[in-house]
């Protein structure tokens, strides 16, 4: 036996969790990361922080130059700005996310985050663009009605006066922008495992996701 066996190199495991808003991907991605001891990145927060920076400067999130400048100037403190989950940020994030130069500016940060120690990342294009070689890819969906109802209930809990119809309409507009844009549209990777959470509560969705991840990782050896 060799006195100095080569160390076993285990590549950092990257798990991609993509899907539309309010499908439940954030909650289950965060729990998967905690369970597997991996860092977690909510990539939507990066687009939200860029959108918020543009709004706070009084500029238009659909203006490519303003949005690119905000993306390039992004600082870690921006991820803690107030209002990142406000409805005007929802819309601004999906507008800046359609601008290729914004996506390019955020790409390297996301890759560096996942490469160092592995990670669970959730977003729209993690399995297709950011980490096309991710060990496991989940595409989490739910019916538009179920997603609108969940987001409406979250907003009522924050004491916002808003109707279910208004939330459903905003969500449909955002889905159409996220799926219809030319730059990295929201789409399931060909090798993504689909998970429909329409009839699952958060606990059941998490259990199903963990089982899928375990099976994929076991199959990969
Ligand atoms: O997941 P979220 O709702 O926080 O995302 C906010 C917006 O950012 C959403 O409209 C889509 C966009 N986004 C994206 O284009 N790519 C990602 N990887 C993550 C989010």
mmCIF file of C-alpha atoms and ligand atoms in Angstrom:
data_model
loop_
_atom_site.group_PDB
_atom_site.id
_atom_site.type_symbol
_atom_site.label_atom_id
_atom_site.label_comp_id
_atom_site.label_asym_id
_atom_site.label_seq_id
_atom_site.Cartn_x
_atom_site.Cartn_y
_atom_site.Cartn_z
ATOM 1 C CA UNK A 1 0.000 0.000 0.000
ATOM 2 C CA UNK A 2 1.305 3.463 -0.862
ATOM 3 C CA UNK A 3 2.300 5.432 2.250
ATOM 4 C CA UNK A 4 0.845 8.574 0.705
ATOM 5 C CA UNK A 5 -2.485 7.679 -0.898
ATOM 6 C CA UNK A 6 -3.907 10.491 -3.019
ATOM 7 C CA UNK A 7 -6.550 12.420 -1.165
ATOM 8 C CA UNK A 8 -10.098 11.723 -2.259
ATOM 9 C CA UNK A 9 -11.325 14.892 -3.937
ATOM 10 C CA UNK A 10 -15.032 15.446 -3.494
ATOM 11 C CA UNK A 11 -16.328 18.127 -5.838
ATOM 12 C CA UNK A 12 -18.565 20.672 -4.091
ATOM 13 C CA UNK A 13 -22.184 19.672 -4.613
ATOM 14 C CA UNK A 14 -24.391 22.261 -6.292
ATOM 15 C CA UNK A 15 -28.168 21.915 -6.112
ATOM 16 C CA UNK A 16 -30.239 24.114 -8.427
ATOM 17 C CA UNK A 17 -33.814 24.941 -7.422
ATOM 18 C CA UNK A 18 -35.685 26.871 -10.112
ATOM 19 C CA UNK A 19 -39.288 27.806 -10.679
ATOM 20 C CA UNK A 20 -41.811 30.659 -10.627
ATOM 21 C CA UNK A 21 -42.660 32.940 -7.690
ATOM 22 C CA UNK A 22 -44.536 31.484 -4.720
ATOM 23 C CA UNK A 23 -44.128 27.867 -5.841
ATOM 24 C CA UNK A 24 -42.397 27.205 -2.518
ATOM 25 C CA UNK A 25 -38.831 26.925 -3.822
ATOM 26 C CA UNK A 26 -37.251 29.374 -1.368
ATOM 27 C CA UNK A 27 -38.513 27.617 1.740
ATOM 28 C CA UNK A 28 -37.517 24.192 0.564
ATOM 29 C CA UNK A 29 -34.147 25.315 -0.835
ATOM 30 C CA UNK A 30 -33.252 26.917 2.510
ATOM 31 C CA UNK A 31 -34.208 23.730 4.378
ATOM 32 C CA UNK A 32 -32.324 21.487 1.945
ATOM 33 C CA UNK A 33 -29.210 23.597 2.446
ATOM 34 C CA UNK A 34 -29.485 23.341 6.239
ATOM 35 C CA UNK A 35 -30.075 19.580 6.074
ATOM 36 C CA UNK A 36 -27.147 18.939 3.721
ATOM 37 C CA UNK A 37 -24.767 21.411 5.389
ATOM 38 C CA UNK A 38 -24.473 23.548 2.240
ATOM 39 C CA UNK A 39 -24.466 27.357 1.907
ATOM 40 C CA UNK A 40 -27.699 28.802 0.519
ATOM 41 C CA UNK A 41 -28.174 31.646 -1.964
ATOM 42 C CA UNK A 42 -31.517 33.222 -2.860
ATOM 43 C CA UNK A 43 -30.521 34.594 -6.272
ATOM 44 C CA UNK A 44 -33.822 36.459 -6.636
ATOM 45 C CA UNK A 45 -32.582 38.701 -3.841
ATOM 46 C CA UNK A 46 -29.718 39.875 -6.089
ATOM 47 C CA UNK A 47 -32.181 40.987 -8.787
ATOM 48 C CA UNK A 48 -34.404 42.535 -6.112
ATOM 49 C CA UNK A 49 -31.449 44.489 -4.695
ATOM 50 C CA UNK A 50 -30.571 45.797 -8.172
ATOM 51 C CA UNK A 51 -34.198 46.784 -8.826
ATOM 52 C CA UNK A 52 -34.426 48.495 -5.426
ATOM 53 C CA UNK A 53 -31.189 50.444 -6.007
ATOM 54 C CA UNK A 54 -32.545 51.762 -9.300
ATOM 55 C CA UNK A 55 -35.906 52.728 -7.739
ATOM 56 C CA UNK A 56 -34.202 54.385 -4.752
ATOM 57 C CA UNK A 57 -32.137 56.489 -7.176
ATOM 58 C CA UNK A 58 -35.336 57.673 -8.845
ATOM 59 C CA UNK A 59 -34.451 55.931 -12.125
ATOM 60 C CA UNK A 60 -36.382 53.539 -14.372
ATOM 61 C CA UNK A 61 -35.676 49.801 -13.819
ATOM 62 C CA UNK A 62 -36.323 49.185 -17.529
ATOM 63 C CA UNK A 63 -33.469 51.555 -18.464
ATOM 64 C CA UNK A 64 -30.552 49.240 -19.393
ATOM 65 C CA UNK A 65 -27.804 51.750 -18.510
ATOM 66 C CA UNK A 66 -29.260 52.562 -15.071
ATOM 67 C CA UNK A 67 -29.878 48.894 -14.287
ATOM 68 C CA UNK A 68 -26.433 47.753 -15.417
ATOM 69 C CA UNK A 69 -24.754 50.499 -13.347
ATOM 70 C CA UNK A 70 -26.771 49.397 -10.283
ATOM 71 C CA UNK A 71 -25.813 45.743 -10.838
ATOM 72 C CA UNK A 72 -22.113 46.578 -11.174
ATOM 73 C CA UNK A 73 -22.200 48.742 -8.039
ATOM 74 C CA UNK A 74 -24.058 46.140 -5.929
ATOM 75 C CA UNK A 75 -22.663 45.851 -2.374
ATOM 76 C CA UNK A 76 -23.419 43.173 0.236
ATOM 77 C CA UNK A 77 -25.344 45.800 2.278
ATOM 78 C CA UNK A 78 -27.783 46.142 -0.618
ATOM 79 C CA UNK A 79 -29.046 42.655 0.194
ATOM 80 C CA UNK A 80 -30.282 44.019 3.528
ATOM 81 C CA UNK A 81 -32.014 47.129 2.127
ATOM 82 C CA UNK A 82 -35.559 47.705 3.353
ATOM 83 C CA UNK A 83 -38.335 47.035 0.879
ATOM 84 C CA UNK A 84 -36.753 44.139 -1.003
ATOM 85 C CA UNK A 85 -40.052 42.207 -0.830
ATOM 86 C CA UNK A 86 -42.310 45.197 -1.570
ATOM 87 C CA UNK A 87 -44.595 44.948 -4.620
ATOM 88 C CA UNK A 88 -42.768 47.744 -6.482
ATOM 89 C CA UNK A 89 -39.531 45.777 -5.985
ATOM 90 C CA UNK A 90 -41.213 42.610 -7.387
ATOM 91 C CA UNK A 91 -41.898 44.448 -10.618
ATOM 92 C CA UNK A 92 -38.541 46.282 -10.714
ATOM 93 C CA UNK A 93 -36.628 43.012 -10.131
ATOM 94 C CA UNK A 94 -38.330 41.288 -13.017
ATOM 95 C CA UNK A 95 -37.616 44.298 -15.276
ATOM 96 C CA UNK A 96 -33.901 44.512 -14.457
ATOM 97 C CA UNK A 97 -33.686 40.703 -14.745
ATOM 98 C CA UNK A 98 -34.626 40.953 -18.438
ATOM 99 C CA UNK A 99 -31.540 43.077 -19.200
ATOM 100 C CA UNK A 100 -28.613 40.904 -20.420
ATOM 101 C CA UNK A 101 -25.905 43.201 -18.975
ATOM 102 C CA UNK A 102 -27.511 42.914 -15.521
ATOM 103 C CA UNK A 103 -27.544 39.115 -15.747
ATOM 104 C CA UNK A 104 -23.921 39.105 -16.903
ATOM 105 C CA UNK A 105 -22.893 41.330 -13.987
ATOM 106 C CA UNK A 106 -24.502 38.946 -11.460
ATOM 107 C CA UNK A 107 -23.385 35.677 -13.059
ATOM 108 C CA UNK A 108 -19.830 35.508 -11.719
ATOM 109 C CA UNK A 109 -20.933 36.255 -8.153
ATOM 110 C CA UNK A 110 -23.412 33.354 -8.274
ATOM 111 C CA UNK A 111 -20.854 30.961 -9.753
ATOM 112 C CA UNK A 112 -18.154 31.907 -7.260
ATOM 113 C CA UNK A 113 -20.637 31.427 -4.415
ATOM 114 C CA UNK A 114 -21.484 27.881 -5.534
ATOM 115 C CA UNK A 115 -18.017 26.796 -6.564
ATOM 116 C CA UNK A 116 -16.170 27.313 -3.324
ATOM 117 C CA UNK A 117 -18.027 24.951 -0.979
ATOM 118 C CA UNK A 118 -21.007 23.810 -3.049
ATOM 119 C CA UNK A 119 -24.411 25.367 -2.428
ATOM 120 C CA UNK A 120 -28.138 25.247 -2.854
ATOM 121 C CA UNK A 121 -29.154 28.159 -5.107
ATOM 122 C CA UNK A 122 -32.709 29.066 -5.969
ATOM 123 C CA UNK A 123 -33.780 31.213 -8.898
ATOM 124 C CA UNK A 124 -35.006 30.973 -12.477
ATOM 125 C CA UNK A 125 -31.921 30.006 -14.506
ATOM 126 C CA UNK A 126 -29.680 28.174 -12.049
ATOM 127 C CA UNK A 127 -29.987 24.777 -13.753
ATOM 128 C CA UNK A 128 -29.895 26.172 -17.288
ATOM 129 C CA UNK A 129 -27.300 28.983 -17.191
ATOM 130 C CA UNK A 130 -25.579 29.509 -13.842
ATOM 131 C CA UNK A 131 -24.805 25.842 -13.075
ATOM 132 C CA UNK A 132 -25.757 23.693 -16.078
ATOM 133 C CA UNK A 133 -23.626 20.919 -14.474
ATOM 134 C CA UNK A 134 -25.396 21.042 -11.084
ATOM 135 C CA UNK A 135 -25.523 17.613 -9.417
ATOM 136 C CA UNK A 136 -29.253 17.953 -8.800
ATOM 137 C CA UNK A 137 -31.790 20.230 -10.460
ATOM 138 C CA UNK A 138 -35.313 20.686 -9.182
ATOM 139 C CA UNK A 139 -37.979 22.670 -11.024
ATOM 140 C CA UNK A 140 -40.654 23.614 -8.510
ATOM 141 C CA UNK A 141 -44.083 24.686 -9.761
ATOM 142 C CA UNK A 142 -47.654 25.083 -8.528
ATOM 143 C CA UNK A 143 -50.831 26.163 -10.276
ATOM 144 C CA UNK A 144 -51.151 29.931 -10.855
ATOM 145 C CA UNK A 145 -54.188 29.966 -8.519
ATOM 146 C CA UNK A 146 -52.299 28.270 -5.677
ATOM 147 C CA UNK A 147 -49.302 30.579 -6.099
ATOM 148 C CA UNK A 148 -51.438 33.722 -6.184
ATOM 149 C CA UNK A 149 -53.327 32.604 -3.079
ATOM 150 C CA UNK A 150 -50.096 31.960 -1.161
ATOM 151 C CA UNK A 151 -48.625 35.335 -2.108
ATOM 152 C CA UNK A 152 -51.945 37.057 -1.260
ATOM 153 C CA UNK A 153 -51.968 35.437 2.190
ATOM 154 C CA UNK A 154 -48.369 36.565 2.794
ATOM 155 C CA UNK A 155 -49.331 40.103 1.910
ATOM 156 C CA UNK A 156 -52.445 40.054 4.102
ATOM 157 C CA UNK A 157 -50.236 38.858 6.959
ATOM 158 C CA UNK A 158 -48.128 41.992 6.380
ATOM 159 C CA UNK A 159 -51.371 44.034 6.707
ATOM 160 C CA UNK A 160 -51.370 45.094 3.051
ATOM 161 C CA UNK A 161 -54.793 45.954 1.659
ATOM 162 C CA UNK A 162 -54.755 43.978 -1.570
ATOM 163 C CA UNK A 163 -57.204 41.706 -3.389
ATOM 164 C CA UNK A 164 -56.534 38.177 -4.581
ATOM 165 C CA UNK A 165 -57.341 39.288 -8.138
ATOM 166 C CA UNK A 166 -54.764 42.080 -8.024
ATOM 167 C CA UNK A 167 -52.083 39.698 -6.740
ATOM 168 C CA UNK A 168 -52.977 37.137 -9.430
ATOM 169 C CA UNK A 169 -52.728 39.794 -12.156
ATOM 170 C CA UNK A 170 -49.336 41.089 -10.926
ATOM 171 C CA UNK A 171 -48.029 37.546 -10.717
ATOM 172 C CA UNK A 172 -49.219 36.678 -14.226
ATOM 173 C CA UNK A 173 -47.458 39.779 -15.608
ATOM 174 C CA UNK A 174 -44.258 38.872 -13.798
ATOM 175 C CA UNK A 175 -44.400 35.207 -14.936
ATOM 176 C CA UNK A 176 -44.872 36.362 -18.526
ATOM 177 C CA UNK A 177 -41.846 38.687 -18.302
ATOM 178 C CA UNK A 178 -39.651 36.051 -16.596
ATOM 179 C CA UNK A 179 -40.577 33.276 -19.041
ATOM 180 C CA UNK A 180 -40.828 35.429 -22.173
ATOM 181 C CA UNK A 181 -37.554 37.371 -22.023
ATOM 182 C CA UNK A 182 -34.721 36.547 -24.413
ATOM 183 C CA UNK A 183 -31.979 36.527 -21.768
ATOM 184 C CA UNK A 184 -32.004 33.316 -19.700
ATOM 185 C CA UNK A 185 -35.789 32.891 -19.612
ATOM 186 C CA UNK A 186 -37.354 30.879 -16.825
ATOM 187 C CA UNK A 187 -37.510 27.343 -18.177
ATOM 188 C CA UNK A 188 -36.936 23.898 -16.711
ATOM 189 C CA UNK A 189 -33.583 22.336 -17.633
ATOM 190 C CA UNK A 190 -33.998 19.154 -19.684
ATOM 191 C CA UNK A 191 -32.569 17.128 -16.781
ATOM 192 C CA UNK A 192 -34.486 18.902 -13.997
ATOM 193 C CA UNK A 193 -36.756 16.903 -11.700
ATOM 194 C CA UNK A 194 -40.243 18.477 -11.620
ATOM 195 C CA UNK A 195 -41.969 19.025 -8.282
ATOM 196 C CA UNK A 196 -45.552 20.318 -8.293
ATOM 197 C CA UNK A 197 -46.451 21.713 -4.861
ATOM 198 C CA UNK A 198 -50.059 22.682 -5.670
ATOM 199 C CA UNK A 199 -51.434 20.103 -3.242
ATOM 200 C CA UNK A 200 -48.492 19.971 -0.840
ATOM 201 C CA UNK A 201 -47.915 22.008 2.297
ATOM 202 C CA UNK A 202 -44.399 23.291 3.021
ATOM 203 C CA UNK A 203 -43.440 20.200 5.042
ATOM 204 C CA UNK A 204 -44.642 17.730 2.394
ATOM 205 C CA UNK A 205 -42.918 19.724 -0.377
ATOM 206 C CA UNK A 206 -39.660 19.694 1.561
ATOM 207 C CA UNK A 207 -39.866 15.923 2.230
ATOM 208 C CA UNK A 208 -40.517 15.240 -1.468
ATOM 209 C CA UNK A 209 -37.609 17.485 -2.498
ATOM 210 C CA UNK A 210 -35.210 15.873 -0.011
ATOM 211 C CA UNK A 211 -36.129 12.423 -1.312
ATOM 212 C CA UNK A 212 -35.488 13.527 -4.916
ATOM 213 C CA UNK A 213 -32.132 15.035 -3.987
ATOM 214 C CA UNK A 214 -31.067 11.908 -2.061
ATOM 215 C CA UNK A 215 -31.991 9.649 -4.972
ATOM 216 C CA UNK A 216 -30.089 11.796 -7.491
ATOM 217 C CA UNK A 217 -27.008 12.018 -5.283
ATOM 218 C CA UNK A 218 -27.076 8.246 -4.592
ATOM 219 C CA UNK A 219 -27.470 7.485 -8.288
ATOM 220 C CA UNK A 220 -24.490 9.725 -9.062
ATOM 221 C CA UNK A 221 -22.436 7.708 -6.533
HETATM 222 O O1 LIG B 1 -37.449 34.695 -6.818
HETATM 223 P P1 LIG B 1 -37.856 36.172 -6.720
HETATM 224 O O2 LIG B 1 -39.323 36.396 -6.877
HETATM 225 O O3 LIG B 1 -37.305 36.823 -5.503
HETATM 226 O O4 LIG B 1 -37.127 36.856 -7.982
HETATM 227 C C1 LIG B 1 -37.244 38.230 -8.247
HETATM 228 C C2 LIG B 1 -37.140 38.453 -9.751
HETATM 229 O O5 LIG B 1 -35.812 38.170 -10.210
HETATM 230 C C3 LIG B 1 -38.084 37.600 -10.592
HETATM 231 O O6 LIG B 1 -38.980 38.389 -11.325
HETATM 232 C C4 LIG B 1 -37.211 36.843 -11.552
HETATM 233 C C5 LIG B 1 -35.827 37.366 -11.353
HETATM 234 N N1 LIG B 1 -34.848 36.279 -11.207
HETATM 235 C C6 LIG B 1 -34.180 35.880 -12.333
HETATM 236 O O7 LIG B 1 -34.449 36.363 -13.424
HETATM 237 N N2 LIG B 1 -33.208 34.933 -12.243
HETATM 238 C C7 LIG B 1 -32.907 34.382 -11.066
HETATM 239 N N3 LIG B 1 -31.938 33.449 -10.992
HETATM 240 C C8 LIG B 1 -33.611 34.767 -9.895
HETATM 241 C C9 LIG B 1 -34.602 35.726 -10.012
#
